[in-house]
Short mmCIF file of N, CA and C in Angstrom, two decimals:
data_model
loop_
_atom_site.label_atom_id
_atom_site.label_comp_id
_atom_site.label_asym_id
_atom_site.label_seq_id
_atom_site.Cartn_x
_atom_site.Cartn_y
_atom_site.Cartn_z
N GLN A 238 -9.65 133.66 1.38
CA GLN A 238 -10.83 133.46 1.03
C GLN A 238 -11.45 131.88 0.72
N VAL A 239 -12.08 131.36 1.31
CA VAL A 239 -12.52 129.62 0.92
C VAL A 239 -13.10 129.87 -0.43
N ARG A 240 -12.36 128.67 -1.37
CA ARG A 240 -13.52 128.80 -2.36
C ARG A 240 -14.12 127.13 -2.93
N LEU A 241 -14.86 126.69 -2.82
CA LEU A 241 -15.33 124.99 -2.88
C LEU A 241 -15.82 125.26 -4.59
N VAL A 242 -15.25 124.40 -5.38
CA VAL A 242 -15.73 123.92 -6.54
C VAL A 242 -16.31 122.78 -7.13
N GLU A 243 -17.54 122.53 -7.52
CA GLU A 243 -17.91 121.01 -8.26
C GLU A 243 -17.78 120.54 -9.29
N SER A 244 -18.03 119.39 -9.50
CA SER A 244 -17.57 119.04 -11.48
C SER A 244 -17.98 117.55 -10.66
N GLY A 245 -18.29 116.84 -12.36
CA GLY A 245 -18.66 115.57 -12.16
C GLY A 245 -20.42 115.51 -12.58
N GLY A 246 -20.74 116.48 -12.98
CA GLY A 246 -22.49 116.49 -12.59
C GLY A 246 -22.43 116.32 -14.24
N GLY A 247 -23.71 115.59 -14.49
CA GLY A 247 -24.03 115.63 -15.88
C GLY A 247 -25.57 114.68 -15.96
N LEU A 248 -25.79 114.65 -17.02
CA LEU A 248 -26.89 113.74 -17.46
C LEU A 248 -26.43 112.40 -17.52
N VAL A 249 -27.47 111.37 -16.88
CA VAL A 249 -27.31 110.02 -16.62
C VAL A 249 -29.02 108.91 -16.50
N GLN A 250 -28.63 107.75 -17.52
CA GLN A 250 -30.31 107.33 -16.97
C GLN A 250 -30.63 106.44 -15.70
N VAL A 251 -31.16 106.30 -15.39
CA VAL A 251 -31.89 105.99 -14.21
C VAL A 251 -31.46 104.62 -14.32
N GLY A 252 -30.40 104.55 -12.71
CA GLY A 252 -30.04 103.22 -12.62
C GLY A 252 -28.37 103.42 -12.44
N GLY A 253 -27.69 104.60 -13.20
CA GLY A 253 -26.26 104.70 -13.30
C GLY A 253 -25.81 105.48 -12.48
N SER A 254 -24.41 105.62 -12.50
CA SER A 254 -24.08 106.05 -11.21
C SER A 254 -23.06 107.37 -11.84
N LEU A 255 -22.68 108.45 -11.21
CA LEU A 255 -22.48 109.53 -11.49
C LEU A 255 -21.08 109.80 -9.87
N ARG A 256 -19.72 110.37 -10.39
CA ARG A 256 -19.41 110.65 -8.76
C ARG A 256 -18.83 112.03 -8.98
N LEU A 257 -19.53 113.15 -7.98
CA LEU A 257 -19.31 114.39 -8.11
C LEU A 257 -17.73 114.66 -7.50
N SER A 258 -17.10 115.92 -7.37
CA SER A 258 -15.79 116.35 -7.16
C SER A 258 -16.16 117.28 -6.66
N CYS A 259 -15.68 118.06 -5.14
CA CYS A 259 -15.82 119.28 -4.55
C CYS A 259 -14.01 119.82 -4.06
N ALA A 260 -13.59 120.52 -4.91
CA ALA A 260 -12.22 120.93 -4.54
C ALA A 260 -12.29 122.21 -3.83
N THR A 261 -11.06 122.16 -2.52
CA THR A 261 -11.90 123.51 -1.82
C THR A 261 -10.05 123.94 -1.75
N SER A 262 -10.40 125.53 -2.04
CA SER A 262 -8.97 126.30 -1.79
C SER A 262 -9.22 127.40 -0.73
N GLY A 263 -8.03 127.52 -0.41
CA GLY A 263 -7.85 129.15 -0.06
C GLY A 263 -8.80 128.95 2.09
N GLY A 264 -8.02 129.59 2.88
CA GLY A 264 -9.22 129.67 3.74
C GLY A 264 -7.67 128.64 4.89
N THR A 265 -8.37 128.81 5.98
CA THR A 265 -7.64 127.78 6.98
C THR A 265 -6.84 126.78 6.20
N ALA A 266 -5.92 125.97 6.77
CA ALA A 266 -4.69 125.11 6.52
C ALA A 266 -6.12 124.02 6.96
N ALA A 267 -6.98 124.27 8.27
CA ALA A 267 -7.43 123.09 9.03
C ALA A 267 -8.25 122.33 8.23
N PRO A 268 -8.29 120.83 8.35
CA PRO A 268 -9.43 120.27 7.44
C PRO A 268 -10.85 120.54 8.12
N TYR A 269 -12.06 120.62 7.71
CA TYR A 269 -13.43 121.11 8.55
C TYR A 269 -14.64 119.61 7.50
N ALA A 270 -15.62 119.90 8.52
CA ALA A 270 -16.36 119.18 7.82
C ALA A 270 -16.81 119.72 6.88
N MET A 271 -17.47 118.78 5.81
CA MET A 271 -17.84 119.14 4.51
C MET A 271 -19.30 118.58 4.36
N GLY A 272 -19.73 118.46 3.12
CA GLY A 272 -21.16 118.08 3.24
C GLY A 272 -21.53 118.25 1.04
N TRP A 273 -22.48 117.80 1.11
CA TRP A 273 -23.14 117.84 -0.15
C TRP A 273 -24.22 118.01 -0.05
N PHE A 274 -25.46 118.92 -0.27
CA PHE A 274 -26.53 119.10 -0.60
C PHE A 274 -27.21 119.15 -2.20
N ARG A 275 -28.56 119.24 -2.69
CA ARG A 275 -28.98 119.14 -3.54
C ARG A 275 -30.72 119.88 -3.64
N GLN A 276 -30.87 120.18 -4.92
CA GLN A 276 -31.55 121.21 -4.30
C GLN A 276 -32.71 121.19 -5.88
N ALA A 277 -34.03 120.24 -5.88
CA ALA A 277 -34.28 120.44 -6.85
C ALA A 277 -35.42 121.71 -7.48
N PRO A 278 -35.68 121.41 -8.55
CA PRO A 278 -36.70 122.50 -9.21
C PRO A 278 -37.98 122.68 -8.34
N GLY A 279 -38.17 124.31 -7.54
CA GLY A 279 -39.68 123.73 -6.86
C GLY A 279 -39.20 123.76 -5.54
N LYS A 280 -38.28 123.32 -5.10
CA LYS A 280 -38.09 122.55 -3.75
C LYS A 280 -37.05 122.88 -2.90
N GLU A 281 -37.19 123.30 -1.76
CA GLU A 281 -35.84 123.63 -1.14
C GLU A 281 -34.46 122.70 -0.95
N ARG A 282 -33.31 123.43 -0.41
CA ARG A 282 -32.04 122.67 -0.55
C ARG A 282 -32.01 122.05 0.64
N VAL A 283 -31.65 120.54 0.09
CA VAL A 283 -31.35 120.49 1.29
C VAL A 283 -30.37 119.10 1.95
N VAL A 284 -30.04 118.44 2.74
CA VAL A 284 -28.79 117.58 2.53
C VAL A 284 -28.65 116.10 2.21
N VAL A 285 -27.48 116.24 1.76
CA VAL A 285 -27.57 114.47 1.16
C VAL A 285 -26.81 113.70 2.19
N ALA A 286 -25.69 114.62 1.96
CA ALA A 286 -24.68 113.66 3.03
C ALA A 286 -23.77 114.97 3.06
N ALA A 287 -23.19 113.87 4.93
CA ALA A 287 -21.66 115.03 5.36
C ALA A 287 -20.72 114.35 5.65
N ILE A 288 -19.92 114.66 6.07
CA ILE A 288 -18.28 113.72 6.75
C ILE A 288 -17.23 115.36 7.35
N ASN A 289 -17.11 114.47 8.36
CA ASN A 289 -16.21 115.54 9.46
C ASN A 289 -14.96 115.06 9.19
N TYR A 290 -13.92 115.88 9.35
CA TYR A 290 -12.98 116.41 9.25
C TYR A 290 -12.13 115.25 9.16
N ASP A 291 -11.99 114.72 9.71
CA ASP A 291 -11.31 113.48 9.04
C ASP A 291 -11.27 112.04 8.67
N GLY A 292 -13.10 112.08 7.94
CA GLY A 292 -13.54 111.00 7.23
C GLY A 292 -14.04 109.81 8.44
N GLY A 293 -13.92 110.75 9.79
CA GLY A 293 -14.47 109.18 10.69
C GLY A 293 -15.47 109.40 10.98
N ASN A 294 -16.32 109.97 10.74
CA ASN A 294 -18.30 110.32 10.54
C ASN A 294 -18.66 110.20 9.60
N THR A 295 -19.42 110.07 9.31
CA THR A 295 -20.68 110.79 7.82
C THR A 295 -21.93 110.27 8.36
N TYR A 296 -22.35 111.32 7.31
CA TYR A 296 -23.95 111.60 7.69
C TYR A 296 -24.90 110.84 6.13
N TYR A 297 -26.27 110.61 6.45
CA TYR A 297 -26.60 110.20 5.02
C TYR A 297 -28.07 110.12 5.28
N ALA A 298 -28.47 111.39 4.32
CA ALA A 298 -29.80 111.50 4.30
C ALA A 298 -30.88 110.03 4.13
N GLU A 299 -31.44 110.18 4.44
CA GLU A 299 -32.41 108.81 4.57
C GLU A 299 -32.83 107.90 2.76
N PRO A 300 -33.11 108.88 1.90
CA PRO A 300 -32.98 108.24 0.59
C PRO A 300 -31.83 108.02 0.04
N MET A 301 -31.06 108.30 0.58
CA MET A 301 -30.28 108.31 -0.46
C MET A 301 -28.96 106.95 0.59
N LYS A 302 -28.98 106.49 2.07
CA LYS A 302 -28.43 105.47 2.45
C LYS A 302 -28.72 104.08 1.59
N GLY A 303 -26.99 103.55 1.28
CA GLY A 303 -27.32 102.38 0.35
C GLY A 303 -26.44 102.59 -0.80
N ARG A 304 -26.73 103.53 -1.53
CA ARG A 304 -26.59 104.22 -3.02
C ARG A 304 -25.52 104.96 -3.15
N PHE A 305 -25.51 106.10 -1.78
CA PHE A 305 -24.72 107.11 -2.42
C PHE A 305 -23.29 106.87 -0.78
N THR A 306 -22.11 107.15 -1.43
CA THR A 306 -21.07 107.20 -0.57
C THR A 306 -20.51 108.70 -0.30
N ILE A 307 -19.92 109.39 0.47
CA ILE A 307 -19.48 110.36 0.37
C ILE A 307 -18.37 109.87 1.49
N SER A 308 -16.73 110.67 0.75
CA SER A 308 -15.66 109.94 0.84
C SER A 308 -14.90 111.95 0.99
N ARG A 309 -13.86 111.63 1.24
CA ARG A 309 -12.77 112.72 1.12
C ARG A 309 -11.22 112.52 1.19
N ASP A 310 -10.65 112.64 0.28
CA ASP A 310 -9.06 113.07 -0.03
C ASP A 310 -8.36 114.06 0.84
N LYS A 311 -8.00 114.12 1.55
CA LYS A 311 -7.34 115.06 2.94
C LYS A 311 -6.47 115.42 2.05
N GLY A 312 -5.30 115.00 1.14
CA GLY A 312 -3.90 115.48 0.69
C GLY A 312 -4.55 116.60 -0.31
N LYS A 313 -5.58 115.88 -0.90
CA LYS A 313 -6.38 116.79 -2.16
C LYS A 313 -7.22 117.79 -2.05
N ASN A 314 -7.48 117.97 -0.55
CA ASN A 314 -8.45 118.82 -0.07
C ASN A 314 -10.17 118.68 -1.07
N THR A 315 -10.11 117.69 -0.98
CA THR A 315 -11.33 117.49 -2.31
C THR A 315 -12.21 116.07 -1.64
N VAL A 316 -13.33 116.55 -1.70
CA VAL A 316 -14.36 115.81 -1.14
C VAL A 316 -15.47 114.89 -2.43
N TYR A 317 -15.54 113.54 -2.45
CA TYR A 317 -16.36 113.23 -3.26
C TYR A 317 -17.39 112.65 -3.22
N LEU A 318 -18.75 112.79 -3.74
CA LEU A 318 -19.99 111.87 -3.56
C LEU A 318 -20.20 111.19 -4.66
N GLN A 319 -20.12 109.76 -4.70
CA GLN A 319 -20.43 109.28 -5.79
C GLN A 319 -21.93 108.22 -5.03
N MET A 320 -22.00 108.64 -6.86
CA MET A 320 -24.21 108.09 -6.40
C MET A 320 -24.15 107.39 -7.44
N ASN A 321 -24.86 105.93 -6.88
CA ASN A 321 -24.95 104.70 -7.87
C ASN A 321 -26.47 104.36 -7.56
N SER A 322 -27.49 103.93 -8.70
CA SER A 322 -28.97 103.13 -8.73
C SER A 322 -29.29 104.61 -8.46
N LEU A 323 -28.87 105.65 -9.34
CA LEU A 323 -29.68 106.89 -9.57
C LEU A 323 -31.23 106.66 -9.84
N LYS A 324 -31.73 107.44 -9.28
CA LYS A 324 -33.63 108.08 -9.90
C LYS A 324 -33.73 108.95 -10.59
N LEU A 325 -35.46 108.83 -10.91
CA LEU A 325 -35.26 110.61 -11.78
C LEU A 325 -35.27 111.22 -10.68
N ASP A 326 -35.70 110.82 -9.08
CA ASP A 326 -35.46 111.73 -7.98
C ASP A 326 -34.91 112.44 -7.34
N ASP A 327 -33.78 111.71 -8.37
CA ASP A 327 -32.06 112.37 -7.87
C ASP A 327 -32.14 113.73 -8.39
N THR A 328 -32.50 114.08 -9.52
CA THR A 328 -32.12 115.27 -10.37
C THR A 328 -32.53 116.27 -9.93
N ALA A 329 -31.19 117.01 -9.85
CA ALA A 329 -31.01 118.31 -8.73
C ALA A 329 -30.00 119.06 -9.02
N VAL A 330 -29.94 120.15 -8.70
CA VAL A 330 -28.66 121.01 -8.17
C VAL A 330 -27.96 120.03 -7.13
N TYR A 331 -26.72 119.97 -7.31
CA TYR A 331 -25.86 119.61 -6.22
C TYR A 331 -24.97 120.40 -5.70
N TYR A 332 -25.15 120.79 -4.35
CA TYR A 332 -24.08 121.61 -4.29
C TYR A 332 -23.25 121.55 -2.87
N CYS A 333 -22.04 121.69 -2.85
CA CYS A 333 -21.05 121.53 -2.06
C CYS A 333 -21.04 122.10 -0.79
N ALA A 334 -20.48 122.16 0.32
CA ALA A 334 -20.46 122.64 1.65
C ALA A 334 -19.49 122.95 2.12
N GLY A 335 -18.76 123.51 3.02
CA GLY A 335 -17.48 123.16 4.11
C GLY A 335 -18.41 123.84 5.36
N ASN A 336 -16.99 123.68 6.36
CA ASN A 336 -17.14 123.79 7.72
C ASN A 336 -18.48 123.78 8.36
N SER A 337 -19.35 122.53 9.00
CA SER A 337 -20.49 122.78 9.20
C SER A 337 -20.40 123.99 10.55
N VAL A 338 -21.84 124.60 10.81
CA VAL A 338 -22.19 125.32 11.65
C VAL A 338 -22.71 124.70 12.41
N ARG A 339 -23.68 124.06 12.26
CA ARG A 339 -24.79 122.94 13.04
C ARG A 339 -24.48 122.09 11.90
N TRP A 340 -23.63 120.62 12.36
CA TRP A 340 -23.90 119.14 11.64
C TRP A 340 -25.44 118.45 11.87
N PRO A 341 -25.47 118.80 10.62
CA PRO A 341 -24.64 118.31 9.08
C PRO A 341 -25.88 119.01 8.17
N THR A 342 -26.63 119.79 9.26
CA THR A 342 -27.68 120.70 7.97
C THR A 342 -26.78 121.71 7.69
N GLN A 343 -26.11 123.11 8.61
CA GLN A 343 -25.86 123.81 8.42
C GLN A 343 -24.39 124.70 7.72
N PHE A 344 -23.82 124.68 6.92
CA PHE A 344 -22.68 125.00 6.94
C PHE A 344 -22.27 126.36 6.30
N GLN A 345 -21.12 126.95 6.36
CA GLN A 345 -20.40 128.13 6.43
C GLN A 345 -20.00 128.70 4.97
N TYR A 346 -19.48 128.02 4.32
CA TYR A 346 -18.69 127.69 2.51
C TYR A 346 -19.74 127.30 1.52
N TRP A 347 -20.08 128.08 0.84
CA TRP A 347 -20.84 126.96 -0.37
C TRP A 347 -20.21 126.70 -1.88
N GLY A 348 -20.68 126.11 -2.46
CA GLY A 348 -19.80 126.21 -4.65
C GLY A 348 -20.92 126.69 -4.84
N GLN A 349 -20.78 126.84 -6.37
CA GLN A 349 -21.69 126.99 -7.05
C GLN A 349 -23.09 126.37 -7.24
N GLY A 350 -22.75 124.87 -7.45
CA GLY A 350 -23.79 123.97 -7.81
C GLY A 350 -23.34 123.39 -9.03
N THR A 351 -23.82 121.90 -9.01
CA THR A 351 -23.28 121.16 -9.97
C THR A 351 -25.13 120.38 -10.68
N GLN A 352 -24.97 120.58 -11.70
CA GLN A 352 -25.86 119.64 -12.20
C GLN A 352 -25.92 118.15 -12.48
N VAL A 353 -27.51 117.67 -12.20
CA VAL A 353 -27.38 116.40 -11.96
C VAL A 353 -28.71 116.06 -12.54
N THR A 354 -29.00 114.93 -14.05
CA THR A 354 -30.04 114.94 -14.17
C THR A 354 -30.30 113.63 -14.44
N VAL A 355 -31.07 113.28 -14.51
CA VAL A 355 -31.28 111.40 -14.16
C VAL A 355 -32.53 111.45 -15.50
N SER A 356 -32.29 110.63 -16.14
CA SER A 356 -33.56 110.46 -16.99
C SER A 356 -34.34 108.73 -17.51
N SER A 357 -35.03 108.73 -17.76
CA SER A 357 -35.53 107.58 -17.85
C SER A 357 -35.35 106.79 -19.32
#
């Protein structure tokens, strides 16, 4: 059974940085595409960034371009999301997702989420 566990969330001031991690375990040994999504209070969950199975292709939602970087360490089965220049609007629960069903917005596996709060 595939398990995704996020970490690295927390409280940060506007303009600060955080790095989220998502450790994967279980399931097929073959790497698959991974993604990060977020859900702000009262809003739908939306894609933030995605990375293909070997890291050769990435996708970023427009508001994140130039500020967020997704990467993966295949040896550790871990995916990262480096978030810089954080804004108040980045406050949300961030979810890790694995194995895209429809790139880059639909995924099969999901983590439990980690809270990111940006304060002024």
